[in-house]
Amino acid sequence: MNSKRPGKTQDVAGSLPPLVPALASLIVPGLGQLLNRQKLKALLWFMVPVLLLAIEFSSSQWGRYLALVSGRVPEDAIASTRQVSSELNFAQASDENVMATLFGAPAAGDHQEEAGNVDPFAEAAEVANDTSQGSGDPFADAGDSSGSMGESYFTQTYRWPDYRTEGPHYPMRDFGGFFTRGLWGLFTLGRLRIGDSYGGTDIELFNKISPWMTADNSIVLLGNGLIALMVLIIFLGLWALGVADAYGSRKRINATGRVERFGHFIRRVWDSLFVYIISAPSFALILMFTVIPILFTFLLAFTDYTYKTKLGAMLINWVGFGTFRYLTLDPGWLAIFGNIFLWTVVWAFISSFTVYALGFFNAMVVESPLVKYKKFWRTIMILPWAIPALVSLMVFRNAFDKDGLINQFLFATGLMEPVTNFLYRIGLEGQPDQPIFWFQPIYNGKLARFIVVLVNLWLGAPYHMMMITGVLSTIPKELYEAAAIDGASARQRFRYITLPMVLSATLPALIMTFSFNFNNFGAVYFLTGGGPTWDPSKVPESMRILGSAMPGQTDILLSWIYKLSFTKGFEQFNVAAVYSIIIFMIVGAFSVFNLLRTKSFKEEAGE
Amino acid sequence: MSRNQITIVEGNLSRSARMRRRLLAMLHYAYLTITCIIVLVPILWMIVASFTPGKLLSGVPLLPDFRHFTLEHYRYLFTYSSQTGAVISDFLASFLRSLSIAVVNTVVVIVLSAISGYVFSRFRFRGKQSLMVTFLLLQMFPSFMGMLAIFMIFRTFGWLNKPLYLVFIYATGAIPYNTFLIRGYMRSLPLSIDEAAMIDGASKLQVFFKIILPLSGSILGFVGVNAFMAPWMDYMLPNQLLNMQNQTVALFLFRLTDPMITLYYNPLNFMAGALLLATPITIVQFYMQKFIVYGMAAGAEKG
């Protein structure tokens, strides 16, 4: 550690163009630091490739690959020859390794039997179907089911793939580690399905002993590949930081003739990276549970993953902008999307506006000097805000049921007939039913939409009332007094004092309400479940495949996306992903715009 | 409007004007009464329904009927268990699961957002502004749209059907906005306190724990209340990530109203359960109103 003794540092720090250690660091991280005579730092950066390779090799089977290509693998351990040779050996019983033959033979027999009796395609499809319906597992991963291993589980030994067979071979798939296999999966999304012959044998649903015999699960490959890519990017980032450090340090050494001590370096790093270090847990959480899912969804939009893809038996493919093109060129899909999008926007506007206006009005009434016992009124009126929305929505769902509170009330008071006739006459109801079906048949679409807005009003107005009450209390009284003395009427005082002050104070909140309502999944899903359905005769032919994932008349984009992703048996993951991207861009742009024009951000920019 | 102003106006009120005032006041009260009835009716209906025997909504009377008063739904909630040999009922078990999620979530969210709020309010570093915007932008992505990936991650780590791990997702969703709020609050604390403490030899972490944190009680209260409340009523994530044996209380309640799930379906049980669950939540919300109104104001002003 001669760098720690200042006397010596002067001598060793010769002059060197800074590009040299930078280049050295690019080739081997840490080498540049070594040239700069910073041994501990060099060690630190040298850990980057070491760790990278350690992860790769500890999770890989490259050793087996080397053995295979160098021909050191015994002939009967290779998949294609194993069955034949072991059967031969079993018959002759003359092999030296009798035990292995004895144990190996039933395994091979078992395997053959399985492949012979059961159509592997059908089986995989069935398994995939079962799991996805039973447990809500959209992956129906082959790995979860151990059925196909049967009796041979304890007796199987590893078998090498036969690379002498025809057709392409995938060493990265068969032997790769965390990074290589991950990237291979990300780029190819898998190549081998159940029943494909590969490496001299048939691919199985799951094989724990010889993992390469397991069929590719595209979704798992996509996810793992994404994680591997992220980790790789982090490592490469550190690598690049090492290059930058080598360059910078050498420059400083050349200028001052001194080598920075390791302790100094650590303290400097702690100081400059303090913010990143202490907020690392937050960053890590966001990376893992927000960034990766978003990227995953983005990637799904470029695949052909739908309910038709039974994982294991089928593979997902990259289709580029195929899904986008299909959705924008197919008139049926475009029409439905346009319909839903329009309703989403209308809904967001109407619901935000009504909620805000009623909240404003309620606040004005309660705060009016004519009203006494303000606290009492206020307490009751904010009750809907305090009750959990899910509970209220489900109570309303029941209240608007055929036998629910509303219909009962209308019958009991004799109002049923006039109300239903009235609703029919103004066109909200398609038929003057008694009782009224609030959310169900096709012809009541407008009525359902109207009710959703009303219920949302019940739920949302109190929040705005509270907010606006708060703002009202901050308006200086002198303004009103001066206005009254000048002879302004109550309306004018409202128009020129209250309204502008409240609006300017609550505009950001109003915009937030808009983007909240744009994605107000709960108000739609828990109240109407998206229903009433559309008239089937008007549904375009190309949409028929949607089955029960068809949107209803009250569905907004987000609740439709939910249906597209989670309707059992009708999932359209790629379409859902495309629409998710669209929503994300709209709402994101809106919010960023809102955020950037707020006071605190402007202040900071001017700092 | 204020009392002063009324006295000014009232000074020269004519008789008809006074009449008009009284009429106006009556209109105000009439409006308030109607609004309050609309607010209360669904709630009262829920209460009546929870004491009505049977399992049919159509059997719920419009007015409370004390001859057919029953506690069977409450008994069901506290005794019924779908698993043999279970110690507590399904409702209580799911309630406890939700409670544990809420408590852990509160702690995690407060700690992490306080730290990142501190970082964003007190330090200058490269990309701070864009990082904050990115944080908030990412939060706009509704978590269930990334559900497949979250499911993958949970499966890879073996977290499926383990309720407490949901906290990761709830906390991640809550951190950005809370960071933004706390940052706004901490910026209003004068920098000179930090500097004085630093001169006295306090480290950055000491400044944070001993000075900034105690001063941020009210905003942290708001963040904490929100973090405690959020998980209770989430339906989507637990629906995908937890099975029936590990359901949260929101899932349990939802299943009570789902005709497809014959094991649980009974809307009147739902009414009782919803009432049992909503009462404490509502009380907490009211009790914490001070914090919440404060936080909302902070969000409206700064956000």
Short mmCIF file of C-alpha atoms in Angstrom, two decimals, chain A residues 135-142 144 217 219-224 227 270-272 274-276 278-279 281-283 285-294 296-298 300 305 358 361-362 364-374 376-391 394-401 403-405 408-410 412-413 458 463-464 466-467 470 477 480-481 484-485 490 493 505-506 508-509 512 515 519 521 525-526 558-559 561-562 565-566 568 573 576 579-581 583-584 587-589 591-592 594-596 598-605 607, chain B residues 1-6 8-9 21-22 24-25 27-29 31-43 45-46 56-62 108 112-113 115-116 118-121 123-133 135-157 159-160 165 167-169 171-173 175-177 179-180 183-184 187 204-205 208 232-236 239-240 242-243 250-251 253-255 257-259 265 267 270-271 273-275 277-279 281-283 285-286 288-289 292-293 296-297 299-303:
data_model
loop_
_atom_site.label_atom_id
_atom_site.label_comp_id
_atom_site.label_asym_id
_atom_site.label_seq_id
_atom_site.Cartn_x
_atom_site.Cartn_y
_atom_site.Cartn_z
CA SER A 135 -55.39 -21.55 -10.01
CA GLY A 136 -55.59 -18.39 -12.03
CA ASP A 137 -52.05 -19.03 -13.17
CA PRO A 138 -51.76 -17.46 -16.60
CA PHE A 139 -48.47 -19.20 -17.19
CA ALA A 140 -49.53 -22.73 -16.63
CA ASP A 141 -45.90 -23.40 -16.23
CA ALA A 142 -44.63 -26.77 -17.08
CA ASP A 144 -45.20 -26.76 -11.64
CA ASN A 217 -41.89 -21.57 -21.72
CA ILE A 219 -43.18 -16.17 -20.82
CA VAL A 220 -40.66 -17.45 -18.31
CA LEU A 221 -37.90 -16.92 -20.85
CA LEU A 222 -39.11 -13.39 -21.51
CA GLY A 223 -39.21 -12.54 -17.81
CA ASN A 224 -35.86 -14.09 -16.99
CA ILE A 227 -34.12 -9.52 -15.51
CA TRP A 270 -19.88 8.23 0.16
CA ASP A 271 -20.35 11.98 0.01
CA SER A 272 -21.23 12.21 -3.62
CA PHE A 274 -24.88 9.51 -0.32
CA VAL A 275 -28.23 10.29 -1.88
CA TYR A 276 -28.17 7.22 -4.07
CA ILE A 278 -29.61 5.85 1.23
CA SER A 279 -32.40 5.82 -1.29
CA PRO A 281 -33.99 0.48 -1.26
CA SER A 282 -36.62 2.72 -2.86
CA PHE A 283 -34.84 2.60 -6.19
CA LEU A 285 -38.23 -1.57 -5.22
CA ILE A 286 -39.22 0.73 -8.05
CA LEU A 287 -36.89 -1.03 -10.45
CA MET A 288 -38.22 -4.42 -9.53
CA PHE A 289 -41.94 -3.81 -9.15
CA THR A 290 -42.52 -0.90 -11.48
CA VAL A 291 -39.85 -0.71 -14.14
CA ILE A 292 -39.58 -4.41 -14.89
CA PRO A 293 -43.36 -4.91 -15.09
CA ILE A 294 -43.68 -1.90 -17.38
CA PHE A 296 -42.43 -6.57 -19.60
CA THR A 297 -45.77 -5.18 -20.69
CA PHE A 298 -44.10 -3.13 -23.39
CA LEU A 300 -45.57 -8.23 -24.65
CA TYR A 305 -49.32 -13.97 -26.88
CA LEU A 358 -71.18 19.32 -6.53
CA PHE A 361 -71.70 23.69 -4.27
CA ASN A 362 -71.91 21.65 -1.08
CA MET A 364 -70.57 26.84 -0.44
CA VAL A 365 -73.86 25.80 1.15
CA VAL A 366 -72.30 24.43 4.33
CA GLU A 367 -69.99 27.41 4.72
CA SER A 368 -72.76 29.91 4.08
CA PRO A 369 -73.33 32.29 7.01
CA LEU A 370 -77.00 31.32 6.95
CA VAL A 371 -76.23 27.78 8.07
CA LYS A 372 -75.77 26.80 11.69
CA TYR A 373 -74.30 23.58 13.13
CA LYS A 374 -71.78 23.44 10.31
CA PHE A 376 -72.80 18.42 12.13
CA TRP A 377 -73.66 18.85 8.44
CA ARG A 378 -70.06 18.54 7.39
CA THR A 379 -69.59 15.32 9.32
CA ILE A 380 -72.51 13.63 7.64
CA MET A 381 -71.65 14.94 4.23
CA ILE A 382 -68.10 13.64 4.20
CA LEU A 383 -69.22 10.20 5.29
CA PRO A 384 -69.04 8.72 1.76
CA TRP A 385 -65.41 9.76 1.59
CA ALA A 386 -64.57 8.00 4.85
CA ILE A 387 -66.22 4.73 3.89
CA PRO A 388 -63.97 2.49 1.79
CA ALA A 389 -64.95 2.91 -1.85
CA LEU A 390 -64.99 -0.80 -2.58
CA VAL A 391 -67.60 -1.33 0.11
CA MET A 394 -70.57 -3.10 -3.83
CA VAL A 395 -73.44 -1.83 -1.69
CA PHE A 396 -74.59 0.26 -4.64
CA ARG A 397 -74.17 -2.69 -6.95
CA ASN A 398 -76.61 -4.53 -4.71
CA ALA A 399 -78.88 -1.52 -4.29
CA PHE A 400 -79.32 -1.28 -8.06
CA ASP A 401 -79.95 -4.99 -8.30
CA ASP A 403 -84.39 -6.87 -6.09
CA GLY A 404 -82.34 -4.09 -4.62
CA LEU A 405 -83.14 -1.05 -2.59
CA GLN A 408 -88.07 -1.85 -3.83
CA PHE A 409 -88.35 1.77 -2.92
CA LEU A 410 -89.93 2.66 -6.24
CA ALA A 412 -93.27 0.69 -2.27
CA THR A 413 -93.89 4.35 -2.97
CA TRP A 458 -71.98 10.14 -4.31
CA TYR A 463 -63.51 14.76 -1.12
CA HIS A 464 -63.81 17.88 -3.21
CA MET A 466 -63.43 18.97 2.00
CA MET A 467 -60.74 20.36 -0.22
CA GLY A 470 -60.21 24.27 3.13
CA LYS A 477 -62.43 38.19 4.61
CA TYR A 480 -65.60 40.24 0.66
CA GLU A 481 -66.03 43.22 2.93
CA ALA A 484 -69.78 44.45 -0.25
CA ILE A 485 -68.98 48.07 0.51
CA ALA A 490 -73.62 38.10 -3.86
CA ARG A 493 -68.74 38.37 -5.16
CA ALA A 505 -55.90 26.81 -5.79
CA THR A 506 -57.50 23.55 -6.84
CA PRO A 508 -53.82 20.84 -10.02
CA ALA A 509 -56.13 18.71 -7.90
CA MET A 512 -55.35 14.92 -10.91
CA SER A 515 -56.41 11.47 -14.67
CA ASN A 519 -58.38 5.16 -14.96
CA PHE A 521 -61.34 1.09 -12.76
CA TYR A 525 -65.78 -2.78 -12.57
CA PHE A 526 -67.31 -3.15 -9.14
CA LEU A 558 -58.65 0.28 -18.17
CA SER A 559 -61.45 -2.05 -17.21
CA ILE A 561 -57.69 -4.04 -20.41
CA TYR A 562 -58.42 -5.89 -17.22
CA SER A 565 -55.82 -9.79 -19.47
CA PHE A 566 -57.82 -11.80 -16.99
CA LYS A 568 -60.18 -16.99 -18.28
CA PHE A 573 -52.25 -10.27 -23.55
CA ALA A 576 -53.97 -5.54 -23.53
CA TYR A 579 -53.71 -0.56 -25.00
CA SER A 580 -51.75 -0.27 -21.75
CA ILE A 581 -49.03 1.56 -23.62
CA ILE A 583 -53.15 4.67 -21.70
CA PHE A 584 -49.77 5.07 -20.12
CA VAL A 587 -52.10 9.70 -18.66
CA GLY A 588 -48.34 10.06 -18.32
CA ALA A 589 -48.16 13.04 -20.65
CA SER A 591 -49.54 14.19 -15.43
CA VAL A 592 -46.08 15.32 -16.39
CA ASN A 594 -49.52 19.00 -14.74
CA LEU A 595 -46.50 18.41 -12.57
CA LEU A 596 -44.09 20.60 -14.44
CA THR A 598 -46.69 23.37 -10.41
CA LYS A 599 -45.14 25.97 -8.19
CA SER A 600 -42.60 23.79 -6.47
CA PHE A 601 -41.15 22.49 -9.73
CA LYS A 602 -40.87 25.92 -11.25
CA GLU A 603 -39.17 27.17 -8.12
CA GLU A 604 -36.63 24.42 -8.25
CA ALA A 605 -35.89 24.93 -11.91
CA GLU A 607 -32.92 27.72 -8.19
CA MET B 1 -68.18 35.08 3.81
CA SER B 2 -67.82 36.24 7.34
CA ARG B 3 -69.78 37.42 10.32
CA ASN B 4 -68.44 40.96 9.99
CA GLN B 5 -69.80 41.22 6.55
CA ILE B 6 -73.22 40.04 7.65
CA ILE B 8 -72.58 45.30 7.66
CA VAL B 9 -75.28 44.03 5.39
CA ARG B 21 -83.00 35.88 3.97
CA ARG B 22 -85.12 33.52 6.01
CA LEU B 24 -82.88 31.46 1.61
CA ALA B 25 -81.82 29.93 4.89
CA LEU B 27 -83.61 26.53 1.17
CA HIS B 28 -80.12 25.92 2.47
CA TYR B 29 -81.40 23.63 5.21
CA TYR B 31 -80.84 21.16 0.48
CA LEU B 32 -78.61 19.99 3.29
CA THR B 33 -81.30 17.69 4.63
CA ILE B 34 -81.91 16.10 1.25
CA THR B 35 -78.19 15.66 0.65
CA CYS B 36 -77.76 14.05 4.03
CA ILE B 37 -80.65 11.69 3.37
CA ILE B 38 -79.09 10.65 0.08
CA VAL B 39 -75.81 10.11 1.86
CA LEU B 40 -77.30 8.14 4.71
CA VAL B 41 -79.87 5.97 2.95
CA PRO B 42 -77.44 3.47 1.40
CA ILE B 43 -75.63 3.24 4.71
CA TRP B 45 -79.95 0.12 4.10
CA MET B 46 -76.69 -1.72 4.61
CA LEU B 56 -82.00 -12.62 -0.41
CA LEU B 57 -81.71 -8.93 -1.04
CA SER B 58 -85.39 -8.85 -1.90
CA GLY B 59 -86.12 -9.88 1.68
CA VAL B 60 -84.60 -6.70 3.05
CA PRO B 61 -87.38 -4.41 4.29
CA LEU B 62 -87.29 -0.72 3.50
CA VAL B 108 -42.22 0.47 5.05
CA LEU B 112 -38.72 4.73 2.62
CA SER B 113 -40.63 7.83 1.58
CA ILE B 115 -35.71 8.96 3.35
CA SER B 116 -36.29 9.71 -0.30
CA TYR B 118 -35.29 14.01 2.59
CA VAL B 119 -32.94 13.24 -0.27
CA PHE B 120 -35.04 15.11 -2.80
CA SER B 121 -35.56 18.11 -0.56
CA PHE B 123 -29.57 17.49 -1.74
CA ARG B 124 -28.56 18.62 -5.12
CA PHE B 125 -27.55 15.88 -7.45
CA ARG B 126 -27.46 15.29 -11.12
CA GLY B 127 -30.79 14.40 -12.68
CA LYS B 128 -32.78 15.19 -9.56
CA GLN B 129 -35.59 16.94 -11.36
CA SER B 130 -35.96 14.34 -14.07
CA LEU B 131 -35.70 11.53 -11.53
CA MET B 132 -38.62 12.96 -9.59
CA VAL B 133 -40.68 13.28 -12.76
CA PHE B 135 -40.80 8.48 -10.34
CA LEU B 136 -44.17 10.11 -10.64
CA LEU B 137 -44.59 9.06 -14.24
CA LEU B 138 -43.87 5.43 -13.44
CA GLN B 139 -46.47 5.56 -10.74
CA MET B 140 -49.06 6.42 -13.36
CA PHE B 141 -48.78 2.91 -14.72
CA PRO B 142 -51.58 1.03 -12.98
CA SER B 143 -50.01 -1.91 -11.24
CA PHE B 144 -52.29 -4.53 -12.69
CA MET B 145 -51.21 -3.73 -16.22
CA GLY B 146 -47.85 -5.19 -15.25
CA MET B 147 -49.58 -8.04 -13.52
CA LEU B 148 -48.07 -10.79 -15.64
CA ALA B 149 -44.59 -9.64 -14.75
CA ILE B 150 -45.44 -9.22 -11.10
CA PHE B 151 -46.88 -12.69 -11.12
CA MET B 152 -43.65 -13.95 -12.68
CA ILE B 153 -41.51 -12.25 -10.09
CA PHE B 154 -43.64 -13.57 -7.26
CA ARG B 155 -43.53 -17.06 -8.69
CA THR B 156 -39.80 -16.98 -9.23
CA PHE B 157 -39.18 -16.02 -5.62
CA TRP B 159 -43.98 -15.49 -2.87
CA LEU B 160 -47.28 -16.59 -4.33
CA TYR B 165 -45.12 -9.92 0.23
CA VAL B 167 -46.41 -4.99 0.72
CA PHE B 168 -43.60 -4.72 -1.82
CA ILE B 169 -46.07 -3.74 -4.49
CA ALA B 171 -45.12 0.31 -0.99
CA THR B 172 -43.63 0.69 -4.45
CA GLY B 173 -46.85 2.22 -5.68
CA ILE B 175 -43.42 5.81 -2.58
CA PRO B 176 -43.29 8.24 -5.53
CA TYR B 177 -46.20 10.46 -4.62
CA THR B 179 -41.80 11.30 -1.73
CA PHE B 180 -43.13 14.24 -3.65
CA ARG B 183 -40.15 16.68 -0.28
CA GLY B 184 -42.54 19.62 -0.59
CA ARG B 187 -38.39 22.18 1.60
CA LYS B 204 -26.20 13.89 7.49
CA LEU B 205 -27.94 10.87 8.92
CA PHE B 208 -32.16 13.50 9.31
CA TRP B 232 -57.54 -2.86 2.92
CA MET B 233 -59.66 -2.43 -0.10
CA ASP B 234 -57.35 -3.57 -2.84
CA TYR B 235 -58.94 -6.36 -4.79
CA MET B 236 -56.88 -6.84 -7.91
CA ASN B 239 -57.05 -11.74 -6.48
CA GLN B 240 -54.21 -12.66 -8.79
CA LEU B 242 -53.32 -15.17 -3.41
CA ASN B 243 -55.42 -18.30 -3.34
CA ALA B 250 -61.47 -7.39 0.45
CA LEU B 251 -61.36 -10.62 -1.50
CA LEU B 253 -66.09 -9.63 0.98
CA PHE B 254 -66.13 -9.60 -2.78
CA ARG B 255 -66.63 -13.35 -2.83
CA THR B 257 -71.37 -11.07 -3.36
CA ASP B 258 -70.16 -13.17 -6.27
CA PRO B 259 -72.89 -15.63 -7.33
CA TYR B 265 -72.32 -16.31 -1.83
CA PRO B 267 -75.21 -10.70 -0.10
CA PHE B 270 -71.62 -9.26 2.76
CA MET B 271 -73.61 -6.39 4.24
CA GLY B 273 -69.05 -7.98 6.82
CA ALA B 274 -68.85 -4.69 5.01
CA LEU B 275 -70.34 -2.96 8.02
CA LEU B 277 -64.99 -3.64 8.21
CA ALA B 278 -66.12 -0.18 7.19
CA THR B 279 -66.89 0.99 10.73
CA ILE B 281 -61.95 2.30 8.81
CA THR B 282 -64.47 5.13 8.79
CA ILE B 283 -63.70 5.97 12.40
CA GLN B 285 -60.55 8.23 8.69
CA PHE B 286 -62.56 10.67 10.79
CA MET B 288 -57.25 11.26 11.19
CA GLN B 289 -59.18 13.89 9.31
CA ILE B 292 -55.68 14.12 5.82
CA VAL B 293 -57.05 17.58 5.21
CA MET B 296 -54.62 17.18 0.81
CA ALA B 297 -53.94 20.87 1.12
CA GLY B 299 -50.87 18.04 -2.24
CA ALA B 300 -53.10 20.64 -3.82
CA GLU B 301 -50.70 23.47 -3.19
CA LYS B 302 -47.45 21.80 -3.94
CA GLY B 303 -48.69 19.07 -6.27
#
